[in-house]
Each structure stands twice: as C-alpha cells, then as structure tokens.
Amino acid sequence: MTVLVGILASDGAAIAADRQVTVGHVGLPMLKIAPIGGDSLVASSGSLALGQKIRTVFETHHAELKARPYAEHLPAIEQAIRVVVTPSLQMAEKARYVIPGAENNALACSLACIPFADGLRLCHVDYDGSIYCLNENLPYVTAGSGKINADPFIRFIWDVFWPDPGYLPPLREAIFAAYWTVQMNIEYQSMGVGIGVDVWTVDRNTDGSYAATETDWSRLEPSGMFIESMKQAMRAQRDLTFRRGDLPAELPPRL
C-alpha cells in the first residue's frame, strides 16, 4: 500500500512517494523510488515482490530503452513486464477462493521515468503490465491505495496554479505539487500511507543529458512553509469574502 505521484515538468519530471510499507498489520519505513543508471527512476506500489521484479525489468532493458525511441521499444517492455505479472494474477484468481485478500498480494503498479532516444518519458505501468506515457494533456498521475484521495487533490492544485491547457510547470513547482499531494495523504491517514515523503526528479542538464536526483530536505522544507502560507492566504480570503470578524454585534434582547 502506498501513494505515488508523478508529474511531467517543462524541464524534467518528479516522482513522490510515502515511505510506509505494510507487513502484516505493521507499517514499516522503506524507500519506494529507485534510481536506475543515474538518469532514470522506477517507483512501485502494491506487492513488494512484484514491484522488485518490475524494477528488474527496467534495469535489464535500461541501455536498450535509452538507445531507442519510446514507441519502438514499448511492446517489448510490456511483454517483459507481463511475463512477471501474469502468473501472479493467475495464481491470485485461484487463491482468492481459499485465502481472503490474496489478490492484494498479486497487484503492483509502477511509475518509470526514462530518457528514451526521442526524449524523456514519464510512464505509468498498470496492474496488467500495460503502459502509457504522460504528456501535455495528461501531465500528472497518481497510483496506490492513496489514489482515491490524491486524484481530486492534485486536480485542485492544478486548476489553481496551472489552469491553462497543455501547460507544464517548471520542475521546482512540480516538486512542490508532488510533495503536497503525498503529505496530504499522510495527514488524512489514507489507507496504508504514512511515515514520510520522498521526492526524486529527473533533471535535464545543460548538455542535454539527464540526471536522477533525490530532493533533499533543504528543498522540501520551503514547500512545507509555502503550503502553510497558502492555507493562511485562503483563510484570509475567506474572512474578506464573508466579512468574518467584521459583523455587527447582535442587539441585546428586549425585556
């Protein structure tokens, strides 16, 4: 269980995740975003075993992915991932009759950010192994058990800050939006989400190459301060709109 948030930016991409994994009924800390080859990222939610296998697929094919256009290599990657996920789905179909909740141990979805030969792609890997990539018309995605809360929240953020169709925010703003969405999930105690927030980015260098980098706390702390400032500004606007604190006192009752 987890929440993943991926955002495509004008100069790169950001992936954020909480740190909680559930073992039995206990939540334990774990990093869910992994760098590959210094310029790519893979993050997974759901089954830990499947998530690790999906990551291995991307690690194995990393050099090929970078050397070829996205569309040219997509069928091969989907096939390789389905080799991993299909047996688990088939076993879960049989096991669910005798083991309640067995299907939860056979599900994993992932986000992958890879610089293909034709440019950087932020991809969503669904439970059945199918893949789609984000673009200007679909610039963000959420996944995991916190998705039900994350989807409407990030849509709200997008409508407030970047309402123009087809607009991609700069990476520093994408980091803020991804961080806030995961942090909100933790504060609202979304199922299986907690402990802390990790944000990784893939940045485009001046020479055209890419680098996968973990966002340190010194860059996330201003986001937390900005979030609180935003809340205060919205409260101030509420008071201004509804004239709170400036209403005439009620007249004393007549005897």
PDB file of N, CA, C and O in Angstrom, residues 32 34-37 40-44 47-65 73 76-77 79-85 108 110-112 114 125:
ATOM      1  N   LYS A  32      10.634   3.803  -1.739  1.00  0.00           N
ATOM      2  CA  LYS A  32       9.864   3.175  -2.813  1.00  0.00           C
ATOM      3  C   LYS A  32      10.256   3.678  -4.196  1.00  0.00           C
ATOM      4  O   LYS A  32       9.721   3.217  -5.196  1.00  0.00           O
ATOM      5  N   ALA A  34      13.447   4.213  -6.806  1.00  0.00           N
ATOM      6  CA  ALA A  34      14.818   3.748  -7.004  1.00  0.00           C
ATOM      7  C   ALA A  34      15.409   4.347  -8.272  1.00  0.00           C
ATOM      8  O   ALA A  34      14.761   4.339  -9.325  1.00  0.00           O
ATOM      9  N   PRO A  35      16.637   4.871  -8.193  1.00  0.00           N
ATOM     10  CA  PRO A  35      17.313   5.357  -9.410  1.00  0.00           C
ATOM     11  C   PRO A  35      17.881   4.184 -10.202  1.00  0.00           C
ATOM     12  O   PRO A  35      18.268   3.157  -9.641  1.00  0.00           O
ATOM     13  N   ILE A  36      17.919   4.356 -11.509  1.00  0.00           N
ATOM     14  CA  ILE A  36      18.498   3.345 -12.396  1.00  0.00           C
ATOM     15  C   ILE A  36      19.481   4.039 -13.334  1.00  0.00           C
ATOM     16  O   ILE A  36      19.115   4.983 -14.041  1.00  0.00           O
ATOM     17  N   GLY A  37      20.721   3.587 -13.307  1.00  0.00           N
ATOM     18  CA  GLY A  37      21.720   4.085 -14.242  1.00  0.00           C
ATOM     19  C   GLY A  37      22.053   5.555 -14.111  1.00  0.00           C
ATOM     20  O   GLY A  37      22.652   6.136 -15.013  1.00  0.00           O
ATOM     21  N   SER A  40      17.524   7.584 -14.596  1.00  0.00           N
ATOM     22  CA  SER A  40      16.160   7.066 -14.683  1.00  0.00           C
ATOM     23  C   SER A  40      15.643   6.733 -13.292  1.00  0.00           C
ATOM     24  O   SER A  40      16.426   6.564 -12.343  1.00  0.00           O
ATOM     25  N   LEU A  41      14.305   6.619 -13.178  1.00  0.00           N
ATOM     26  CA  LEU A  41      13.668   6.303 -11.907  1.00  0.00           C
ATOM     27  C   LEU A  41      12.591   5.246 -12.117  1.00  0.00           C
ATOM     28  O   LEU A  41      11.923   5.216 -13.150  1.00  0.00           O
ATOM     29  N   VAL A  42      12.401   4.399 -11.094  1.00  0.00           N
ATOM     30  CA  VAL A  42      11.279   3.471 -11.054  1.00  0.00           C
ATOM     31  C   VAL A  42      10.724   3.483  -9.637  1.00  0.00           C
ATOM     32  O   VAL A  42      11.474   3.409  -8.663  1.00  0.00           O
ATOM     33  N   ALA A  43       9.403   3.599  -9.514  1.00  0.00           N
ATOM     34  CA  ALA A  43       8.729   3.563  -8.219  1.00  0.00           C
ATOM     35  C   ALA A  43       7.556   2.604  -8.321  1.00  0.00           C
ATOM     36  O   ALA A  43       6.901   2.517  -9.362  1.00  0.00           O
ATOM     37  N   SER A  44       7.286   1.858  -7.233  1.00  0.00           N
ATOM     38  CA  SER A  44       6.229   0.855  -7.275  1.00  0.00           C
ATOM     39  C   SER A  44       5.340   0.938  -6.048  1.00  0.00           C
ATOM     40  O   SER A  44       5.777   1.342  -4.964  1.00  0.00           O
ATOM     41  N   SER A  47       2.323  -5.005  -4.225  1.00  0.00           N
ATOM     42  CA  SER A  47       3.164  -6.133  -3.844  1.00  0.00           C
ATOM     43  C   SER A  47       4.644  -5.777  -3.934  1.00  0.00           C
ATOM     44  O   SER A  47       5.127  -5.347  -4.983  1.00  0.00           O
ATOM     45  N   LEU A  48       5.373  -5.975  -2.831  1.00  0.00           N
ATOM     46  CA  LEU A  48       6.804  -5.687  -2.832  1.00  0.00           C
ATOM     47  C   LEU A  48       7.545  -6.598  -3.804  1.00  0.00           C
ATOM     48  O   LEU A  48       8.448  -6.160  -4.517  1.00  0.00           O
ATOM     49  N   ALA A  49       7.167  -7.874  -3.825  1.00  0.00           N
ATOM     50  CA  ALA A  49       7.847  -8.829  -4.693  1.00  0.00           C
ATOM     51  C   ALA A  49       7.672  -8.455  -6.160  1.00  0.00           C
ATOM     52  O   ALA A  49       8.640  -8.431  -6.931  1.00  0.00           O
ATOM     53  N   LEU A  50       6.423  -8.129  -6.555  1.00  0.00           N
ATOM     54  CA  LEU A  50       6.191  -7.742  -7.942  1.00  0.00           C
ATOM     55  C   LEU A  50       6.876  -6.426  -8.273  1.00  0.00           C
ATOM     56  O   LEU A  50       7.413  -6.251  -9.367  1.00  0.00           O
ATOM     57  N   GLY A  51       6.841  -5.496  -7.335  1.00  0.00           N
ATOM     58  CA  GLY A  51       7.491  -4.213  -7.561  1.00  0.00           C
ATOM     59  C   GLY A  51       8.972  -4.374  -7.839  1.00  0.00           C
ATOM     60  O   GLY A  51       9.535  -3.726  -8.736  1.00  0.00           O
ATOM     61  N   GLN A  52       9.628  -5.266  -7.089  1.00  0.00           N
ATOM     62  CA  GLN A  52      11.048  -5.506  -7.303  1.00  0.00           C
ATOM     63  C   GLN A  52      11.310  -6.168  -8.653  1.00  0.00           C
ATOM     64  O   GLN A  52      12.293  -5.861  -9.341  1.00  0.00           O
ATOM     65  N   LYS A  53      10.408  -7.062  -9.066  1.00  0.00           N
ATOM     66  CA  LYS A  53      10.576  -7.730 -10.366  1.00  0.00           C
ATOM     67  C   LYS A  53      10.383  -6.746 -11.517  1.00  0.00           C
ATOM     68  O   LYS A  53      11.095  -6.812 -12.523  1.00  0.00           O
ATOM     69  N   ILE A  54       9.411  -5.848 -11.385  1.00  0.00           N
ATOM     70  CA  ILE A  54       9.189  -4.842 -12.422  1.00  0.00           C
ATOM     71  C   ILE A  54      10.400  -3.914 -12.527  1.00  0.00           C
ATOM     72  O   ILE A  54      10.839  -3.558 -13.629  1.00  0.00           O
ATOM     73  N   ARG A  55      10.941  -3.557 -11.383  1.00  0.00           N
ATOM     74  CA  ARG A  55      12.151  -2.728 -11.396  1.00  0.00           C
ATOM     75  C   ARG A  55      13.293  -3.446 -12.117  1.00  0.00           C
ATOM     76  O   ARG A  55      14.030  -2.829 -12.910  1.00  0.00           O
ATOM     77  N   THR A  56      13.425  -4.750 -11.888  1.00  0.00           N
ATOM     78  CA  THR A  56      14.480  -5.520 -12.546  1.00  0.00           C
ATOM     79  C   THR A  56      14.317  -5.517 -14.059  1.00  0.00           C
ATOM     80  O   THR A  56      15.310  -5.471 -14.806  1.00  0.00           O
ATOM     81  N   VAL A  57      13.062  -5.548 -14.518  1.00  0.00           N
ATOM     82  CA  VAL A  57      12.816  -5.482 -15.966  1.00  0.00           C
ATOM     83  C   VAL A  57      13.385  -4.188 -16.535  1.00  0.00           C
ATOM     84  O   VAL A  57      14.081  -4.191 -17.562  1.00  0.00           O
ATOM     85  N   PHE A  58      13.114  -3.072 -15.873  1.00  0.00           N
ATOM     86  CA  PHE A  58      13.616  -1.786 -16.370  1.00  0.00           C
ATOM     87  C   PHE A  58      15.136  -1.706 -16.264  1.00  0.00           C
ATOM     88  O   PHE A  58      15.790  -1.129 -17.137  1.00  0.00           O
ATOM     89  N   GLU A  59      15.695  -2.269 -15.197  1.00  0.00           N
ATOM     90  CA  GLU A  59      17.154  -2.277 -15.071  1.00  0.00           C
ATOM     91  C   GLU A  59      17.794  -3.094 -16.194  1.00  0.00           C
ATOM     92  O   GLU A  59      18.801  -2.684 -16.792  1.00  0.00           O
ATOM     93  N   THR A  60      17.204  -4.246 -16.498  1.00  0.00           N
ATOM     94  CA  THR A  60      17.752  -5.124 -17.527  1.00  0.00           C
ATOM     95  C   THR A  60      17.718  -4.480 -18.905  1.00  0.00           C
ATOM     96  O   THR A  60      18.648  -4.639 -19.708  1.00  0.00           O
ATOM     97  N   HIS A  61      16.662  -3.726 -19.178  1.00  0.00           N
ATOM     98  CA  HIS A  61      16.474  -3.134 -20.507  1.00  0.00           C
ATOM     99  C   HIS A  61      16.902  -1.665 -20.566  1.00  0.00           C
ATOM    100  O   HIS A  61      16.656  -1.008 -21.582  1.00  0.00           O
ATOM    101  N   HIS A  62      17.532  -1.161 -19.522  1.00  0.00           N
ATOM    102  CA  HIS A  62      17.805   0.267 -19.427  1.00  0.00           C
ATOM    103  C   HIS A  62      18.608   0.791 -20.612  1.00  0.00           C
ATOM    104  O   HIS A  62      18.266   1.808 -21.228  1.00  0.00           O
ATOM    105  N   ALA A  63      19.678   0.104 -20.958  1.00  0.00           N
ATOM    106  CA  ALA A  63      20.528   0.563 -22.068  1.00  0.00           C
ATOM    107  C   ALA A  63      19.757   0.558 -23.390  1.00  0.00           C
ATOM    108  O   ALA A  63      19.895   1.479 -24.199  1.00  0.00           O
ATOM    109  N   GLU A  64      18.921  -0.456 -23.598  1.00  0.00           N
ATOM    110  CA  GLU A  64      18.131  -0.518 -24.833  1.00  0.00           C
ATOM    111  C   GLU A  64      17.113   0.615 -24.891  1.00  0.00           C
ATOM    112  O   GLU A  64      16.881   1.218 -25.943  1.00  0.00           O
ATOM    113  N   LEU A  65      16.490   0.903 -23.754  1.00  0.00           N
ATOM    114  CA  LEU A  65      15.476   1.948 -23.711  1.00  0.00           C
ATOM    115  C   LEU A  65      16.073   3.296 -24.102  1.00  0.00           C
ATOM    116  O   LEU A  65      15.467   4.069 -24.845  1.00  0.00           O
ATOM    117  N   HIS A  73      10.179   0.637 -28.606  1.00  0.00           N
ATOM    118  CA  HIS A  73      10.536  -0.366 -27.597  1.00  0.00           C
ATOM    119  C   HIS A  73       9.375  -0.707 -26.666  1.00  0.00           C
ATOM    120  O   HIS A  73       9.478  -1.641 -25.877  1.00  0.00           O
ATOM    121  N   ALA A  76       7.995  -4.488 -26.416  1.00  0.00           N
ATOM    122  CA  ALA A  76       8.919  -5.420 -25.776  1.00  0.00           C
ATOM    123  C   ALA A  76       8.911  -5.258 -24.261  1.00  0.00           C
ATOM    124  O   ALA A  76       8.972  -6.248 -23.514  1.00  0.00           O
ATOM    125  N   ILE A  77       8.834  -4.019 -23.795  1.00  0.00           N
ATOM    126  CA  ILE A  77       8.805  -3.775 -22.356  1.00  0.00           C
ATOM    127  C   ILE A  77       7.506  -4.293 -21.745  1.00  0.00           C
ATOM    128  O   ILE A  77       7.496  -4.926 -20.684  1.00  0.00           O
ATOM    129  N   GLN A  79       5.668  -6.695 -22.828  1.00  0.00           N
ATOM    130  CA  GLN A  79       5.735  -8.149 -22.838  1.00  0.00           C
ATOM    131  C   GLN A  79       6.589  -8.664 -21.682  1.00  0.00           C
ATOM    132  O   GLN A  79       6.238  -9.635 -20.997  1.00  0.00           O
ATOM    133  N   ALA A  80       7.743  -8.025 -21.461  1.00  0.00           N
ATOM    134  CA  ALA A  80       8.632  -8.456 -20.382  1.00  0.00           C
ATOM    135  C   ALA A  80       7.971  -8.291 -19.021  1.00  0.00           C
ATOM    136  O   ALA A  80       8.129  -9.136 -18.130  1.00  0.00           O
ATOM    137  N   ILE A  81       7.210  -7.213 -18.835  1.00  0.00           N
ATOM    138  CA  ILE A  81       6.530  -6.999 -17.562  1.00  0.00           C
ATOM    139  C   ILE A  81       5.383  -7.990 -17.389  1.00  0.00           C
ATOM    140  O   ILE A  81       5.148  -8.514 -16.284  1.00  0.00           O
ATOM    141  N   ARG A  82       4.674  -8.307 -18.455  1.00  0.00           N
ATOM    142  CA  ARG A  82       3.565  -9.251 -18.353  1.00  0.00           C
ATOM    143  C   ARG A  82       4.046 -10.660 -18.037  1.00  0.00           C
ATOM    144  O   ARG A  82       3.326 -11.443 -17.411  1.00  0.00           O
ATOM    145  N   VAL A  83       5.251 -10.986 -18.454  1.00  0.00           N
ATOM    146  CA  VAL A  83       5.832 -12.275 -18.068  1.00  0.00           C
ATOM    147  C   VAL A  83       5.937 -12.365 -16.549  1.00  0.00           C
ATOM    148  O   VAL A  83       5.802 -13.445 -15.962  1.00  0.00           O
ATOM    149  N   VAL A  84       6.139 -11.216 -15.911  1.00  0.00           N
ATOM    150  CA  VAL A  84       6.261 -11.164 -14.458  1.00  0.00           C
ATOM    151  C   VAL A  84       4.898 -11.139 -13.776  1.00  0.00           C
ATOM    152  O   VAL A  84       4.652 -11.875 -12.812  1.00  0.00           O
ATOM    153  N   VAL A  85       3.985 -10.294 -14.251  1.00  0.00           N
ATOM    154  CA  VAL A  85       2.742 -10.065 -13.508  1.00  0.00           C
ATOM    155  C   VAL A  85       1.655 -11.085 -13.811  1.00  0.00           C
ATOM    156  O   VAL A  85       0.825 -11.384 -12.939  1.00  0.00           O
ATOM    157  N   ALA A 108       0.555  -4.869  -8.454  1.00  0.00           N
ATOM    158  CA  ALA A 108       1.575  -3.822  -8.319  1.00  0.00           C
ATOM    159  C   ALA A 108       1.481  -2.925  -9.544  1.00  0.00           C
ATOM    160  O   ALA A 108       1.325  -3.398 -10.667  1.00  0.00           O
ATOM    161  N   SER A 110       3.409   0.722 -11.224  1.00  0.00           N
ATOM    162  CA  SER A 110       4.681   1.426 -11.110  1.00  0.00           C
ATOM    163  C   SER A 110       4.685   2.689 -11.946  1.00  0.00           C
ATOM    164  O   SER A 110       3.883   2.854 -12.870  1.00  0.00           O
ATOM    165  N   LEU A 111       5.605   3.578 -11.601  1.00  0.00           N
ATOM    166  CA  LEU A 111       5.933   4.738 -12.417  1.00  0.00           C
ATOM    167  C   LEU A 111       7.386   4.615 -12.826  1.00  0.00           C
ATOM    168  O   LEU A 111       8.231   4.221 -12.030  1.00  0.00           O
ATOM    169  N   ALA A 112       7.668   4.942 -14.074  1.00  0.00           N
ATOM    170  CA  ALA A 112       9.040   4.889 -14.575  1.00  0.00           C
ATOM    171  C   ALA A 112       9.333   6.158 -15.358  1.00  0.00           C
ATOM    172  O   ALA A 112       8.526   6.578 -16.191  1.00  0.00           O
ATOM    173  N   ILE A 114      12.209   7.676 -17.803  1.00  0.00           N
ATOM    174  CA  ILE A 114      13.359   7.200 -18.570  1.00  0.00           C
ATOM    175  C   ILE A 114      13.623   8.138 -19.744  1.00  0.00           C
ATOM    176  O   ILE A 114      12.690   8.503 -20.468  1.00  0.00           O
ATOM    177  N   VAL A 125       2.860   2.186 -15.356  1.00  0.00           N
ATOM    178  CA  VAL A 125       2.720   0.755 -15.611  1.00  0.00           C
ATOM    179  C   VAL A 125       1.531   0.255 -14.806  1.00  0.00           C
ATOM    180  O   VAL A 125       1.566   0.257 -13.574  1.00  0.00           O
TER     181      VAL A 125
END
